[in-house]
Short mmCIF file of C-alpha atoms in Angstrom, two decimals:
data_model
loop_
_atom_site.label_atom_id
_atom_site.label_comp_id
_atom_site.label_asym_id
_atom_site.label_seq_id
_atom_site.Cartn_x
_atom_site.Cartn_y
_atom_site.Cartn_z
CA ALA A 1197 -21.05 11.64 -20.60
CA THR A 1198 -20.43 15.37 -20.74
CA GLY A 1199 -21.51 18.55 -19.01
CA GLY A 1200 -22.45 19.12 -15.36
CA GLY A 1201 -23.31 16.71 -12.57
CA GLU A 1202 -26.74 15.93 -14.00
CA GLY A 1203 -25.67 15.98 -17.65
CA GLU A 1204 -25.94 13.04 -20.01
CA GLY A 1205 -23.87 11.53 -22.77
CA GLU A 1206 -23.87 8.58 -25.13
CA ALA A 1207 -21.72 5.48 -24.73
CA PRO A 1208 -21.26 2.75 -27.35
CA ALA A 1209 -23.07 -0.55 -26.73
CA ALA A 1210 -23.48 -3.84 -28.62
CA GLY A 1211 -26.94 -2.92 -29.84
CA GLY A 1212 -26.22 0.78 -30.37
CA ASN A 1213 -25.50 3.74 -28.11
CA ILE A 1214 -26.91 4.08 -24.62
CA THR A 1215 -27.34 7.30 -22.67
CA ILE A 1216 -25.87 7.56 -19.16
CA SER A 1217 -25.66 10.45 -16.72
CA ASN A 1218 -22.41 11.96 -15.51
CA ARG A 1219 -23.09 10.50 -12.08
CA VAL A 1220 -23.38 6.98 -13.48
CA ALA A 1221 -20.27 7.49 -15.62
CA ALA A 1222 -18.36 8.69 -12.54
CA LYS A 1223 -19.44 5.62 -10.57
CA ILE A 1224 -18.28 3.33 -13.37
CA MET A 1225 -14.92 5.11 -13.41
CA CYS A 1226 -14.65 4.83 -9.64
CA VAL A 1227 -15.14 1.06 -9.80
CA THR A 1228 -12.59 0.90 -12.62
CA LEU A 1229 -10.05 2.77 -10.48
CA ALA A 1230 -10.56 0.33 -7.62
CA ASP A 1231 -10.13 -2.60 -10.00
CA TYR A 1232 -6.92 -1.15 -11.39
CA LEU A 1233 -5.52 -0.42 -7.91
CA ASP A 1234 -6.03 -4.07 -7.05
CA GLN A 1235 -3.97 -5.22 -10.06
CA MET A 1236 -1.28 -2.53 -10.07
CA VAL A 1237 1.91 -4.50 -10.77
CA GLU A 1238 4.62 -3.85 -13.36
CA VAL A 1239 3.89 -7.08 -15.23
CA ASN A 1240 0.18 -7.82 -15.49
CA GLY A 1241 -0.77 -11.25 -16.82
CA TRP A 1242 -3.74 -10.01 -18.83
CA ARG A 1243 -2.43 -6.67 -20.07
CA ASP A 1244 1.18 -7.70 -20.77
CA HIS A 1245 0.67 -11.30 -21.86
CA HIS A 1246 -2.79 -12.51 -22.82
CA GLN A 1247 -3.72 -9.31 -24.70
CA VAL A 1248 -0.41 -9.27 -26.60
CA GLU A 1249 0.24 -11.49 -29.62
CA SER A 1250 4.00 -11.58 -28.95
CA PRO A 1251 4.57 -10.85 -25.23
CA LEU A 1252 7.85 -9.13 -24.42
CA LYS A 1253 7.73 -9.53 -20.62
CA LEU A 1254 7.97 -12.65 -18.51
CA TYR A 1255 5.02 -13.12 -16.20
CA PRO A 1256 4.78 -12.63 -13.21
CA GLY A 1257 7.88 -10.42 -13.22
CA ASN A 1258 9.18 -9.23 -9.85
CA GLN A 1259 5.75 -8.03 -8.65
CA GLY A 1260 7.02 -4.47 -8.29
CA PRO A 1261 4.40 -1.69 -8.06
CA ALA A 1262 3.36 -0.20 -11.40
CA ILE A 1263 3.49 3.53 -12.08
CA ALA A 1264 -0.19 4.44 -12.26
CA LEU A 1265 -1.18 6.50 -9.22
CA TYR A 1266 -0.51 9.73 -11.09
CA TRP A 1267 -3.36 9.13 -13.55
CA ILE A 1268 -5.55 7.36 -10.99
CA SER A 1269 -5.33 10.36 -8.65
CA GLY A 1270 -5.96 12.72 -11.57
CA LEU A 1271 -9.04 10.83 -12.71
CA CYS A 1272 -10.26 10.58 -9.13
CA ARG A 1273 -10.12 14.36 -8.81
CA ALA A 1274 -11.82 14.80 -12.19
CA ILE A 1275 -14.87 12.72 -11.21
CA ARG A 1276 -15.06 13.88 -7.58
CA ASP A 1277 -17.80 16.45 -8.10
CA HIS A 1278 -19.97 13.90 -9.91
CA LEU A 1279 -19.89 11.38 -7.04
CA GLU A 1280 -22.39 11.36 -4.20
CA THR A 1281 -19.55 10.42 -1.85
CA ALA A 1282 -15.91 10.80 -2.81
CA PRO A 1283 -13.71 7.86 -1.76
CA PRO A 1284 -11.14 8.69 0.95
CA ILE A 1285 -8.13 8.02 -1.31
CA PHE A 1286 -5.91 10.98 -2.21
CA ALA A 1287 -7.48 13.16 0.50
CA HIS A 1288 -10.99 12.45 -0.78
CA CYS A 1289 -9.90 12.92 -4.39
CA THR A 1290 -8.59 16.45 -3.86
CA ARG A 1291 -4.86 15.75 -4.32
CA VAL A 1292 -2.79 14.46 -7.25
CA ILE A 1293 0.65 12.87 -7.30
CA SER A 1294 2.93 13.62 -10.25
CA LYS A 1295 4.32 10.84 -12.41
CA ALA A 1296 7.87 11.97 -11.60
CA ASP A 1297 7.32 11.84 -7.83
CA GLU A 1298 5.56 8.49 -8.06
CA LYS A 1299 8.43 6.95 -10.02
CA LEU A 1300 11.11 8.37 -7.73
CA ALA A 1301 9.24 7.06 -4.69
CA ARG A 1302 8.69 3.61 -6.20
CA ASP A 1303 12.33 3.34 -7.29
CA ALA A 1304 13.64 4.39 -3.86
CA TYR A 1305 11.42 1.82 -2.17
CA TRP A 1306 12.21 -0.98 -4.60
CA PHE A 1307 15.95 -0.29 -4.45
CA VAL A 1308 15.88 -1.22 -0.77
CA VAL A 1309 13.72 -4.28 -1.44
CA VAL A 1310 16.20 -5.59 -4.01
CA ASN A 1311 19.46 -4.51 -2.35
CA GLU A 1312 18.69 -4.85 1.36
CA SER A 1313 21.50 -7.32 2.04
CA THR A 1314 24.18 -4.96 0.67
CA MET A 1315 22.91 -1.72 2.27
CA ASP A 1316 23.46 -0.32 5.75
CA GLU A 1317 20.42 0.62 7.79
CA THR A 1318 21.05 4.36 7.52
CA GLU A 1319 20.75 4.29 3.75
CA GLN A 1320 17.70 2.04 3.95
CA VAL A 1321 15.99 4.54 6.26
CA GLN A 1322 16.92 7.47 3.99
CA ARG A 1323 15.50 5.83 0.89
CA MET A 1324 12.32 4.73 2.66
CA GLU A 1325 11.83 8.23 4.07
CA LEU A 1326 12.19 9.60 0.54
CA ALA A 1327 9.62 7.12 -0.74
CA ALA A 1328 7.17 8.06 2.03
CA GLU A 1329 7.68 11.78 1.42
CA LEU A 1330 7.25 11.67 -2.35
CA ASN A 1331 4.32 9.26 -2.25
CA PRO A 1332 2.32 9.93 0.93
CA TRP A 1333 -0.60 7.77 -0.23
CA VAL A 1334 0.86 4.27 0.21
CA ALA A 1335 1.56 2.41 3.44
CA GLU A 1336 4.42 0.06 2.69
CA PRO A 1337 7.32 2.54 3.05
CA HIS A 1338 6.03 3.28 6.56
CA VAL A 1339 5.94 -0.45 7.35
CA MET A 1340 9.59 -0.74 6.33
CA LEU A 1341 10.50 2.33 8.39
CA ALA A 1342 8.69 0.84 11.39
CA GLU A 1343 10.70 -2.36 11.00
CA LEU A 1344 13.99 -0.49 10.70
CA HIS A 1345 13.30 1.72 13.73
CA PHE A 1346 12.16 -1.29 15.77
CA ARG A 1347 15.41 -3.04 14.92
CA SER A 1348 17.46 -0.03 16.04
CA GLY A 1349 15.53 0.36 19.30
CA ALA A 1350 13.67 3.55 18.31
CA TYR A 1351 10.36 2.07 19.40
CA ALA A 1352 8.34 5.30 19.52
CA LYS A 1353 9.30 6.05 15.91
CA ALA A 1354 8.47 2.49 14.95
CA ALA A 1355 5.02 2.79 16.51
CA LYS A 1356 4.39 6.12 14.75
CA HIS A 1357 5.18 4.67 11.32
CA ALA A 1358 3.23 1.46 11.96
CA ALA A 1359 0.17 3.47 12.99
CA ARG A 1360 0.47 5.68 9.91
CA ALA A 1361 0.82 2.59 7.72
CA LEU A 1362 -2.42 1.16 9.05
CA GLU A 1363 -4.25 4.43 8.37
CA LEU A 1364 -3.04 4.32 4.77
CA PHE A 1365 -3.83 0.63 4.33
CA TYR A 1366 -7.40 1.16 5.54
CA THR A 1367 -7.81 4.18 3.24
CA LEU A 1368 -6.49 2.61 0.04
CA ALA A 1369 -8.02 -0.79 0.95
CA THR A 1370 -5.50 -2.69 -1.13
CA ALA A 1371 -1.77 -3.37 -1.10
CA TRP A 1372 0.54 -1.22 -3.20
CA ASP A 1373 3.36 -3.78 -2.87
CA LYS A 1374 1.64 -6.90 -4.20
CA ARG A 1375 4.26 -9.34 -2.88
CA LEU A 1376 1.89 -9.80 0.04
CA LYS A 1377 -1.89 -9.80 0.07
CA PHE A 1378 -3.64 -6.85 1.70
CA ASN A 1379 -4.76 -8.80 4.77
CA ALA A 1380 -1.23 -10.14 5.30
CA TRP A 1381 0.23 -6.61 5.23
CA VAL A 1382 -2.41 -5.40 7.70
CA ALA A 1383 -1.93 -8.37 10.05
CA PHE A 1384 1.85 -7.93 10.09
CA THR A 1385 1.61 -4.18 10.68
CA ARG A 1386 -0.94 -4.51 13.50
CA LEU A 1387 1.38 -6.89 15.33
CA LEU A 1388 4.37 -4.65 14.65
CA LEU A 1389 2.46 -1.69 16.13
CA LEU A 1390 1.59 -3.70 19.22
CA ARG A 1391 5.18 -4.84 19.72
CA SER A 1392 6.54 -1.31 19.18
CA ARG A 1393 4.16 0.21 21.73
CA ARG A 1394 4.97 -2.46 24.30
CA LYS A 1395 8.71 -1.99 23.86
CA ALA A 1396 8.32 1.79 24.08
CA ARG A 1397 6.73 1.24 27.52
CA GLY A 1398 9.63 -0.92 28.66
CA MET A 1399 7.71 -4.19 28.33
CA SER A 1400 8.54 -7.34 26.39
CA SER A 1401 7.43 -7.11 22.78
CA MET A 1402 4.88 -9.89 23.29
CA PRO A 1403 2.76 -10.87 26.30
CA ALA A 1404 4.84 -13.88 27.35
CA ARG A 1405 3.65 -16.63 29.71
CA ASP A 1406 6.06 -16.68 32.66
CA ASP A 1407 4.25 -19.65 34.22
CA LEU A 1408 5.14 -21.98 31.36
CA PRO A 1409 8.54 -23.33 30.23
CA ASN A 1410 10.19 -21.83 27.17
CA THR A 1411 10.18 -23.56 23.80
CA SER A 1412 13.03 -25.88 22.75
CA ASN A 1413 14.88 -22.95 21.17
CA GLY A 1414 14.54 -20.77 24.26
CA LEU A 1415 11.63 -18.58 23.24
CA ALA A 1416 8.89 -17.68 25.69
CA LEU A 1417 5.38 -18.87 24.93
CA VAL A 1418 2.93 -16.09 24.06
CA SER A 1419 -0.53 -15.77 25.57
CA ILE A 1420 -2.81 -15.67 22.51
CA SER A 1421 -5.80 -14.42 24.52
CA GLU A 1422 -3.79 -11.54 26.03
CA LEU A 1423 -2.30 -10.79 22.61
CA VAL A 1424 -5.76 -10.51 21.04
CA GLU A 1425 -7.00 -8.31 23.90
CA SER A 1426 -3.99 -6.01 23.47
CA MET A 1427 -4.72 -5.52 19.78
#
């Protein structure tokens, strides 16, 4: 499809060419972007294995995020004016991330993931802050920052990052770090936000039941009903 919002173009089909409007083409591209976002890993089973006669990568790899947001954000901006409603990603398709920034952000994030046991917390925070700054469209660096600040007792900062992570999760509607499923990331972050806010108010991180004995390893039992109400 070419031309303005109501223009038309031809697309190849099995029985010959078909004519589609720019609006329809933009919708097809939008669905394609969503599909790609859902499969955005460095080693993709279909792309890197089944579509290759002699695969050079071992599947599933380390499940690290692929470098693709730069062209996804660019295409999103290109089709924005042809969509009836622009998706909320990348500030409603008005912003683009560069390939260089995306790679630097991914590498800073993944360095901590791989080397956590040999790094001090200060360096972990610095690298995660860099990742969040260079790639402001993904949630997972903020989740890691929330965890690190919670661990150090900076509960207000932890809550701020957890809340921001949830905003980004709900906007992108998929996980960038595919080691966990989207709903698992969201569930973990919601609970982390709750715990951070409670600790910031001087409360225990979970609504414990004082009227019941502790578990065999000394942990207080948590009121599930109160926990759900708090969330």
